[in-house]
Amino acid sequence: LNQVKERAARPEVANDEEQNGLVLTEGDDHELAPVRTIPSEGETKVDEDTNSGDAVLIAQPEPSLASAEAEPESVPEDVLRFIKGVLLSIAYSASIGGTSTLTGTAPNLVLAAQWAALFPDAPPITFFQWFVFCFPLAVLFQFVVWVLFAFIYSRNLSTISIDVGLIKKQYQDLGPITWAEKVVLFVFISTVVLWLTRTGMHELDIPGWGDLPIFKTGYVTDATVVLTLSVALFFIPSRETPGQNLLDWETAVKAPWSVILLIGGGFALAEGFVVSGLSSTLGTKLEILAPLPVILILLCVNTVISFLTEMTSNVATANVLLPVLAAMSISIHQNPLLLMMSGTLSCSYAFMLPVATPPNAIVFAYNYLRVSDMVRAGFLVSMVGLALLTTSMYFLGAWTFDIEFG
């Protein structure tokens, strides 16, 4: 221990270790141990996704100052348990948070588009309605998961120490917010506000700006807002780079067109389900669920989809099953939005396998988690999510979307 302290006191050694991401911390039963960070986003390339997590800063004791890389087996058990909790929290929070807004994740957009295509005479699903129902659900879900993980992964934690000074330094290195960043932030906030206020609250006789006489009925949609403000970025000049605007076409073409094509292909697949009569046939076969209470039907649908999407793409699952759920709802004389909305959210409740969602795959790539770790934690989180989703859809969802049970 004295040799380690003397080594740390030598300026040339201390500077070299600081450059390699090593910070000395003192634990209870361990010698002075270094803290390292997981590779940054520049060192780990992952597929783009609307709710995928970033690189994680983790404090990790190691047995030797000579190496900045340690195997999970060399990490103290309580610290390794905490690392696993942090990684799983990031992955699960990304998936849960994506359900809180209509644009948060791809299955949500699939539902909005398929609802409009399958039931053109029905009121559209608005950003405001979705937010009123899903945001409280997401917050409650996040809180319950935090309580569970705090109990499971943070107990008896004594050998970990996080260098707050390093975090502050990294924040200061970002520098002050630039003019371009301020403009983009203003455009983003304006987009959200216009989304939330477009339709108003008709239950309270509060009109939205989309109801103004200057607009034709159905002429203004949520897409109108985002397209208008996005195009505006092409014409706002950049102060940091004279002669250029905040957005150019070279940047715009880097959008995830693969996801857009996947969603569009799903619409074609859904139309094939309807035109061929396959969705009606499958829906008729599921009439056996009609005698069950509505809340039990919701639980069955949510459970099947949640476990199915552990092994399939969330977007593909939504594209295939939503037409079937629509036909099934008609067969059992229920509002189609009840099962379609609930089923869509279940597509994002995939927490058990690394291949289930991009956030799961990202955190699993850091090699601190085993499949069994994710299965155990994911099963618990899935059960909590299914219980919260089923009860919330039955009570709050029915009120928010004005759904009457058959």
Coordinates of C-alpha atoms in Angstrom, one line a residue:
L1 CA 0.0 0.0 0.0
N2 CA 2.9 2.4 0.8
Q3 CA 4.5 1.6 -2.5
V4 CA 1.2 2.5 -4.3
K5 CA 1.0 5.8 -2.4
E6 CA 4.6 6.7 -3.1
R7 CA 4.0 5.9 -6.8
A8 CA 1.0 8.2 -6.9
A9 CA 2.9 11.0 -5.2
R10 CA 5.4 11.1 -8.1
P11 CA 4.2 13.9 -10.5
E12 CA 5.4 12.2 -13.7
V13 CA 3.6 8.9 -12.7
A14 CA 0.5 10.7 -11.5
N15 CA 0.2 12.7 -14.7
D16 CA 0.7 9.6 -16.9
E17 CA -2.0 7.7 -15.0
E18 CA -4.4 10.6 -15.2
Q19 CA -4.0 10.7 -18.9
N20 CA -4.9 7.1 -19.1
G21 CA -8.1 7.7 -17.2
L22 CA -6.9 6.4 -13.9
V23 CA -8.0 8.0 -10.7
L24 CA -7.0 6.7 -7.2
T25 CA -9.9 5.9 -4.9
E26 CA -9.9 4.2 -1.5
G27 CA -12.2 1.4 -0.6
D28 CA -12.8 -0.5 2.6
D29 CA -11.1 -3.8 2.0
H30 CA -9.1 -3.0 -1.1
E31 CA -6.0 -1.1 -1.8
L32 CA -6.1 2.2 -3.7
A33 CA -7.9 1.3 -6.9
P34 CA -8.1 3.1 -10.2
V35 CA -11.3 4.3 -11.8
R36 CA -11.8 4.0 -15.6
T37 CA -14.3 5.0 -18.1
I38 CA -16.1 2.9 -20.7
P39 CA -15.1 3.8 -24.2
S40 CA -16.7 6.9 -25.5
E41 CA -19.2 7.0 -28.4
G42 CA -16.3 7.6 -30.8
E43 CA -14.8 4.3 -29.9
T44 CA -18.0 2.2 -30.0
K45 CA -20.1 2.4 -33.2
V46 CA -23.7 1.4 -32.9
D47 CA -26.8 1.5 -35.2
E48 CA -28.8 4.7 -34.9
D49 CA -32.1 4.5 -33.1
T50 CA -34.4 7.2 -31.7
N51 CA -34.0 5.9 -28.2
S52 CA -30.6 4.3 -28.1
G53 CA -28.3 5.2 -25.2
D54 CA -24.9 6.9 -25.3
A55 CA -21.6 5.8 -23.7
V56 CA -21.6 5.4 -20.0
L57 CA -19.2 6.7 -17.4
I58 CA -18.5 4.0 -14.8
A59 CA -16.3 3.9 -11.8
Q60 CA -14.5 0.6 -11.6
P61 CA -11.8 -0.6 -9.2
E62 CA -9.0 -2.6 -10.7
P63 CA -6.3 -4.8 -9.2
S64 CA -3.3 -3.3 -11.0
L65 CA -2.2 0.2 -11.9
A66 CA -0.4 -1.2 -14.9
S67 CA -3.6 -1.9 -16.8
A68 CA -6.5 0.4 -17.6
E69 CA -8.6 -2.5 -18.8
A70 CA -10.0 -5.1 -16.3
E71 CA -12.0 -8.2 -16.8
P72 CA -15.4 -8.3 -15.1
E73 CA -14.1 -11.2 -13.0
S74 CA -11.5 -8.9 -11.4
V75 CA -14.0 -6.4 -10.2
P76 CA -15.3 -6.6 -6.6
E77 CA -18.7 -8.2 -6.5
D78 CA -20.6 -5.2 -5.1
V79 CA -19.1 -2.8 -7.6
L80 CA -19.8 -5.2 -10.5
R81 CA -23.4 -5.4 -9.3
F82 CA -23.6 -1.6 -9.3
I83 CA -22.1 -1.4 -12.8
K84 CA -24.7 -3.9 -14.1
G85 CA -27.5 -1.8 -12.5
V86 CA -26.3 1.4 -14.1
L87 CA -26.0 -0.3 -17.6
L88 CA -29.5 -1.9 -17.3
S89 CA -31.0 1.4 -16.0
I90 CA -29.7 3.3 -19.1
A91 CA -31.1 0.7 -21.5
Y92 CA -34.5 0.3 -19.9
S93 CA -34.9 4.0 -19.4
A94 CA -34.3 4.6 -23.1
S95 CA -37.0 2.1 -24.0
I96 CA -39.5 3.4 -21.4
G97 CA -38.9 7.0 -22.2
G98 CA -39.4 6.4 -25.9
T99 CA -43.1 5.5 -25.2
S100 CA -43.9 8.8 -23.6
T101 CA -44.4 10.8 -26.9
L102 CA -45.9 9.9 -30.2
T103 CA -42.5 10.5 -32.0
G104 CA -40.4 8.8 -29.3
T105 CA -40.1 5.4 -31.0
A106 CA -40.9 3.8 -34.4
P107 CA -43.9 1.6 -33.3
N108 CA -45.7 4.7 -32.0
L109 CA -45.5 6.2 -35.5
V110 CA -46.6 2.9 -37.0
L111 CA -49.8 3.0 -34.9
A112 CA -50.6 6.6 -35.8
A113 CA -50.3 5.9 -39.5
Q114 CA -52.1 2.5 -39.5
W115 CA -54.9 4.0 -37.4
A116 CA -55.4 6.7 -40.0
A117 CA -55.3 4.2 -42.8
L118 CA -57.5 1.5 -41.3
F119 CA -60.1 3.9 -39.8
P120 CA -60.0 7.1 -41.9
D121 CA -63.3 8.4 -40.4
A122 CA -62.1 8.1 -36.8
P123 CA -60.5 11.0 -35.0
P124 CA -56.7 10.9 -35.4
I125 CA -54.3 10.1 -32.6
T126 CA -52.8 13.4 -31.6
F127 CA -49.5 14.3 -29.9
F128 CA -51.3 15.8 -27.0
Q129 CA -53.6 12.8 -26.3
W130 CA -50.6 10.5 -26.5
F131 CA -48.6 12.7 -24.1
V132 CA -51.4 13.0 -21.6
F133 CA -51.7 9.2 -21.3
C134 CA -48.2 7.9 -21.9
F135 CA -46.1 10.5 -20.1
P136 CA -47.5 9.8 -16.6
L137 CA -47.3 6.1 -17.3
A138 CA -43.6 6.4 -18.3
V139 CA -42.8 8.5 -15.3
L140 CA -44.5 6.0 -12.9
F141 CA -42.8 3.1 -14.7
Q142 CA -39.4 4.8 -14.4
F143 CA -39.9 5.5 -10.7
V144 CA -40.8 1.9 -9.9
V145 CA -37.8 0.6 -11.9
W146 CA -35.6 3.0 -10.0
V147 CA -36.9 1.8 -6.6
L148 CA -36.3 -1.8 -7.6
F149 CA -32.8 -1.3 -9.0
A150 CA -31.8 0.9 -6.1
F151 CA -32.7 -2.0 -3.8
I152 CA -31.2 -4.8 -5.9
Y153 CA -28.0 -3.2 -7.3
S154 CA -27.0 -0.6 -4.7
R155 CA -27.2 -2.5 -1.4
N156 CA -23.9 -3.0 0.6
L157 CA -22.1 -0.7 -1.8
S158 CA -18.9 0.5 -0.1
T159 CA -15.9 0.2 -2.5
I160 CA -17.0 2.6 -5.3
S161 CA -16.0 6.3 -5.6
I162 CA -17.0 8.5 -8.5
D163 CA -14.7 11.4 -9.4
V164 CA -17.1 14.4 -9.5
G165 CA -14.3 16.7 -10.4
L166 CA -13.7 14.8 -13.7
I167 CA -17.4 15.1 -14.6
K168 CA -17.3 18.8 -13.9
K169 CA -14.2 19.2 -16.0
Q170 CA -15.8 17.3 -18.9
Y171 CA -18.9 19.6 -18.6
Q172 CA -16.7 22.7 -18.6
D173 CA -14.8 21.5 -21.7
L174 CA -18.0 21.6 -23.6
G175 CA -17.8 25.4 -23.5
P176 CA -20.7 27.9 -23.6
I177 CA -23.8 27.2 -25.7
T178 CA -23.4 28.6 -29.2
W179 CA -25.9 30.7 -31.2
A180 CA -26.6 27.8 -33.5
E181 CA -27.4 25.5 -30.6
K182 CA -29.7 28.1 -29.1
V183 CA -31.6 28.4 -32.4
V184 CA -32.0 24.6 -32.7
L185 CA -33.2 24.4 -29.1
F186 CA -35.7 27.1 -29.8
V187 CA -37.0 25.3 -32.9
F188 CA -37.2 22.0 -30.9
I189 CA -39.2 23.6 -28.1
S190 CA -41.4 25.4 -30.6
T191 CA -42.1 22.1 -32.3
V192 CA -43.2 20.4 -29.0
V193 CA -45.4 23.3 -28.0
L194 CA -47.1 23.5 -31.4
W195 CA -47.7 19.7 -31.3
L196 CA -49.2 19.9 -27.8
T197 CA -51.5 22.9 -28.6
R198 CA -52.6 22.0 -32.2
T199 CA -55.8 20.2 -31.2
G200 CA -56.5 21.9 -27.8
M201 CA -58.7 20.2 -25.2
H202 CA -62.2 19.8 -26.6
E203 CA -63.4 18.1 -23.4
L204 CA -62.9 21.5 -21.7
D205 CA -63.9 23.6 -24.7
I206 CA -60.4 24.8 -25.2
P207 CA -59.6 25.1 -28.9
G208 CA -56.2 24.6 -30.4
W209 CA -54.5 26.7 -33.0
G210 CA -55.3 24.1 -35.6
D211 CA -59.0 24.9 -35.2
L212 CA -58.6 28.5 -36.3
P213 CA -60.9 29.5 -39.2
I214 CA -57.9 30.2 -41.5
F215 CA -57.2 26.5 -41.7
K216 CA -59.4 24.0 -43.5
T217 CA -60.6 21.0 -41.4
G218 CA -58.0 18.3 -41.4
Y219 CA -55.5 20.4 -43.4
V220 CA -53.1 20.9 -40.5
T221 CA -51.5 17.9 -38.8
D222 CA -48.5 17.1 -36.6
A223 CA -46.5 16.6 -39.8
T224 CA -47.2 20.2 -40.8
V225 CA -45.5 21.5 -37.7
V226 CA -42.3 19.4 -38.0
L227 CA -41.9 19.9 -41.8
T228 CA -42.4 23.7 -41.5
L229 CA -39.9 24.1 -38.7
S230 CA -37.4 21.7 -40.3
V231 CA -37.5 23.5 -43.6
A232 CA -36.9 26.8 -41.7
L233 CA -33.5 25.5 -40.6
F234 CA -32.4 25.5 -44.3
F235 CA -32.8 29.3 -44.4
I236 CA -31.4 30.4 -41.0
P237 CA -27.8 31.5 -41.5
S238 CA -25.0 30.1 -39.3
R239 CA -23.0 32.7 -37.4
E240 CA -20.2 30.3 -36.7
T241 CA -19.8 29.4 -40.4
P242 CA -20.4 32.5 -42.6
G243 CA -22.1 31.7 -45.9
Q244 CA -23.8 28.5 -44.7
N245 CA -27.1 27.8 -43.1
L246 CA -27.9 25.8 -40.0
L247 CA -29.0 22.8 -42.1
D248 CA -27.9 21.8 -45.6
W249 CA -29.0 18.9 -47.8
E250 CA -25.7 17.1 -47.3
T251 CA -26.7 16.7 -43.7
A252 CA -30.3 16.0 -44.3
V253 CA -29.6 13.0 -46.6
K254 CA -27.9 11.3 -43.6
A255 CA -31.3 10.8 -42.0
P256 CA -32.0 7.1 -41.2
W257 CA -33.8 6.3 -44.4
S258 CA -33.6 2.6 -43.6
V259 CA -36.0 3.2 -40.7
I260 CA -38.3 5.3 -42.9
L261 CA -38.4 2.6 -45.6
L262 CA -39.0 -0.1 -42.9
I263 CA -42.0 1.8 -41.6
G264 CA -43.3 2.5 -45.1
G265 CA -42.9 -1.1 -46.0
G266 CA -44.9 -2.0 -42.9
F267 CA -47.8 0.1 -44.2
A268 CA -47.8 -1.9 -47.4
L269 CA -47.6 -5.2 -45.4
A270 CA -50.6 -4.0 -43.3
E271 CA -52.6 -3.2 -46.4
G272 CA -51.8 -6.6 -47.7
F273 CA -53.2 -8.1 -44.5
V274 CA -56.4 -6.2 -44.9
V275 CA -56.9 -6.7 -48.7
S276 CA -56.2 -10.4 -48.6
G277 CA -58.6 -10.9 -45.7
L278 CA -55.8 -12.4 -43.5
S279 CA -56.4 -9.9 -40.7
S280 CA -60.1 -10.6 -40.6
T281 CA -59.5 -14.4 -40.6
L282 CA -57.1 -14.2 -37.7
G283 CA -59.3 -11.7 -35.9
T284 CA -62.2 -14.1 -36.2
K285 CA -60.2 -17.0 -34.8
L286 CA -59.5 -14.9 -31.7
E287 CA -63.2 -14.4 -30.9
I288 CA -62.7 -17.0 -28.2
L289 CA -61.4 -14.1 -26.1
A290 CA -64.8 -12.3 -26.2
P291 CA -66.2 -13.7 -23.0
L292 CA -63.2 -12.6 -21.0
P293 CA -63.2 -9.3 -19.0
V294 CA -61.7 -6.4 -21.0
I295 CA -58.8 -6.0 -18.5
L296 CA -57.9 -9.7 -18.9
I297 CA -58.0 -9.4 -22.7
L298 CA -55.6 -6.5 -22.4
L299 CA -53.3 -8.4 -20.2
C300 CA -53.2 -11.4 -22.6
V301 CA -52.5 -9.2 -25.6
N302 CA -49.8 -7.2 -23.8
T303 CA -48.1 -10.3 -22.5
V304 CA -48.0 -12.1 -25.8
I305 CA -46.6 -9.1 -27.7
S306 CA -44.1 -8.2 -25.0
F307 CA -42.5 -11.7 -25.1
L308 CA -42.8 -12.0 -28.9
T309 CA -40.9 -8.7 -29.5
E310 CA -38.0 -10.0 -27.4
M311 CA -37.0 -12.0 -30.5
T312 CA -38.4 -9.9 -33.3
S313 CA -38.1 -6.3 -34.5
N314 CA -40.4 -3.9 -32.6
V315 CA -41.4 -2.2 -35.8
A316 CA -42.0 -5.4 -37.7
T317 CA -44.1 -6.7 -34.8
A318 CA -46.2 -3.6 -34.8
N319 CA -46.7 -3.7 -38.6
V320 CA -47.8 -7.3 -38.6
L321 CA -50.0 -7.4 -35.4
L322 CA -51.8 -4.0 -35.5
P323 CA -54.1 -5.0 -38.4
V324 CA -54.8 -8.3 -36.6
L325 CA -55.6 -6.5 -33.4
A326 CA -57.9 -4.1 -35.3
A327 CA -59.8 -7.0 -36.8
M328 CA -59.9 -8.9 -33.5
S329 CA -61.3 -5.8 -31.7
I330 CA -64.1 -5.6 -34.2
S331 CA -64.9 -9.3 -33.9
I332 CA -65.2 -9.1 -30.1
H333 CA -67.0 -5.7 -30.3
Q334 CA -64.4 -3.6 -28.6
N335 CA -62.9 -0.2 -29.7
P336 CA -59.9 -1.1 -31.9
L337 CA -57.8 1.7 -30.4
L338 CA -58.0 -0.1 -27.0
L339 CA -56.0 -3.1 -28.2
M340 CA -53.9 -1.4 -30.8
M341 CA -52.7 1.3 -28.4
S342 CA -51.9 -1.2 -25.7
G343 CA -50.2 -3.6 -28.2
T344 CA -48.1 -0.8 -29.6
L345 CA -46.7 0.1 -26.2
S346 CA -46.0 -3.5 -25.5
C347 CA -43.7 -3.6 -28.5
S348 CA -41.4 -1.3 -26.6
Y349 CA -41.5 -3.4 -23.3
A350 CA -38.8 -5.8 -24.4
F351 CA -36.2 -5.9 -21.6
M352 CA -35.0 -9.5 -21.4
L353 CA -32.7 -10.2 -24.3
P354 CA -29.8 -8.2 -25.8
V355 CA -31.3 -8.5 -29.3
A356 CA -34.7 -7.2 -28.2
T357 CA -33.9 -3.5 -28.6
P358 CA -30.9 -1.4 -29.7
P359 CA -30.4 0.0 -26.1
N360 CA -30.2 -3.5 -24.8
A361 CA -27.6 -4.4 -27.4
I362 CA -25.5 -1.3 -26.7
V363 CA -25.1 -1.9 -23.0
F364 CA -24.6 -5.6 -23.5
A365 CA -21.6 -4.8 -25.7
Y366 CA -19.6 -3.5 -22.8
N367 CA -19.1 -7.1 -21.6
Y368 CA -20.2 -6.5 -18.0
L369 CA -23.5 -8.2 -18.4
R370 CA -24.3 -11.8 -19.0
V371 CA -27.5 -12.9 -20.8
S372 CA -28.8 -14.3 -17.5
D373 CA -28.3 -10.9 -15.8
M374 CA -30.5 -9.2 -18.4
V375 CA -33.1 -12.0 -18.4
R376 CA -33.5 -11.9 -14.6
A377 CA -33.7 -8.1 -14.4
G378 CA -35.7 -7.8 -17.7
F379 CA -38.3 -10.4 -16.6
L380 CA -39.0 -8.4 -13.4
V381 CA -39.2 -5.1 -15.3
S382 CA -41.5 -6.7 -17.9
M383 CA -43.9 -8.0 -15.3
V384 CA -44.0 -4.5 -13.7
G385 CA -44.5 -2.9 -17.1
L386 CA -47.3 -5.2 -18.1
A387 CA -49.2 -4.6 -14.9
L388 CA -48.8 -0.8 -15.1
L389 CA -49.7 -0.8 -18.8
T390 CA -52.8 -3.0 -18.4
T391 CA -54.3 -1.0 -15.5
S392 CA -53.4 2.4 -17.0
M393 CA -54.9 1.5 -20.4
Y394 CA -58.1 0.2 -18.7
F395 CA -58.6 3.3 -16.6
L396 CA -56.6 6.3 -17.8
G397 CA -56.4 5.3 -21.5
A398 CA -60.1 4.8 -21.8
W399 CA -60.7 8.3 -20.4
T400 CA -58.0 10.0 -22.5
F401 CA -59.1 8.5 -25.8
D402 CA -62.8 8.4 -24.9
I403 CA -63.0 4.6 -25.3
E404 CA -66.2 2.8 -24.4
F405 CA -66.0 -0.9 -23.6
G406 CA -68.1 -3.2 -25.6

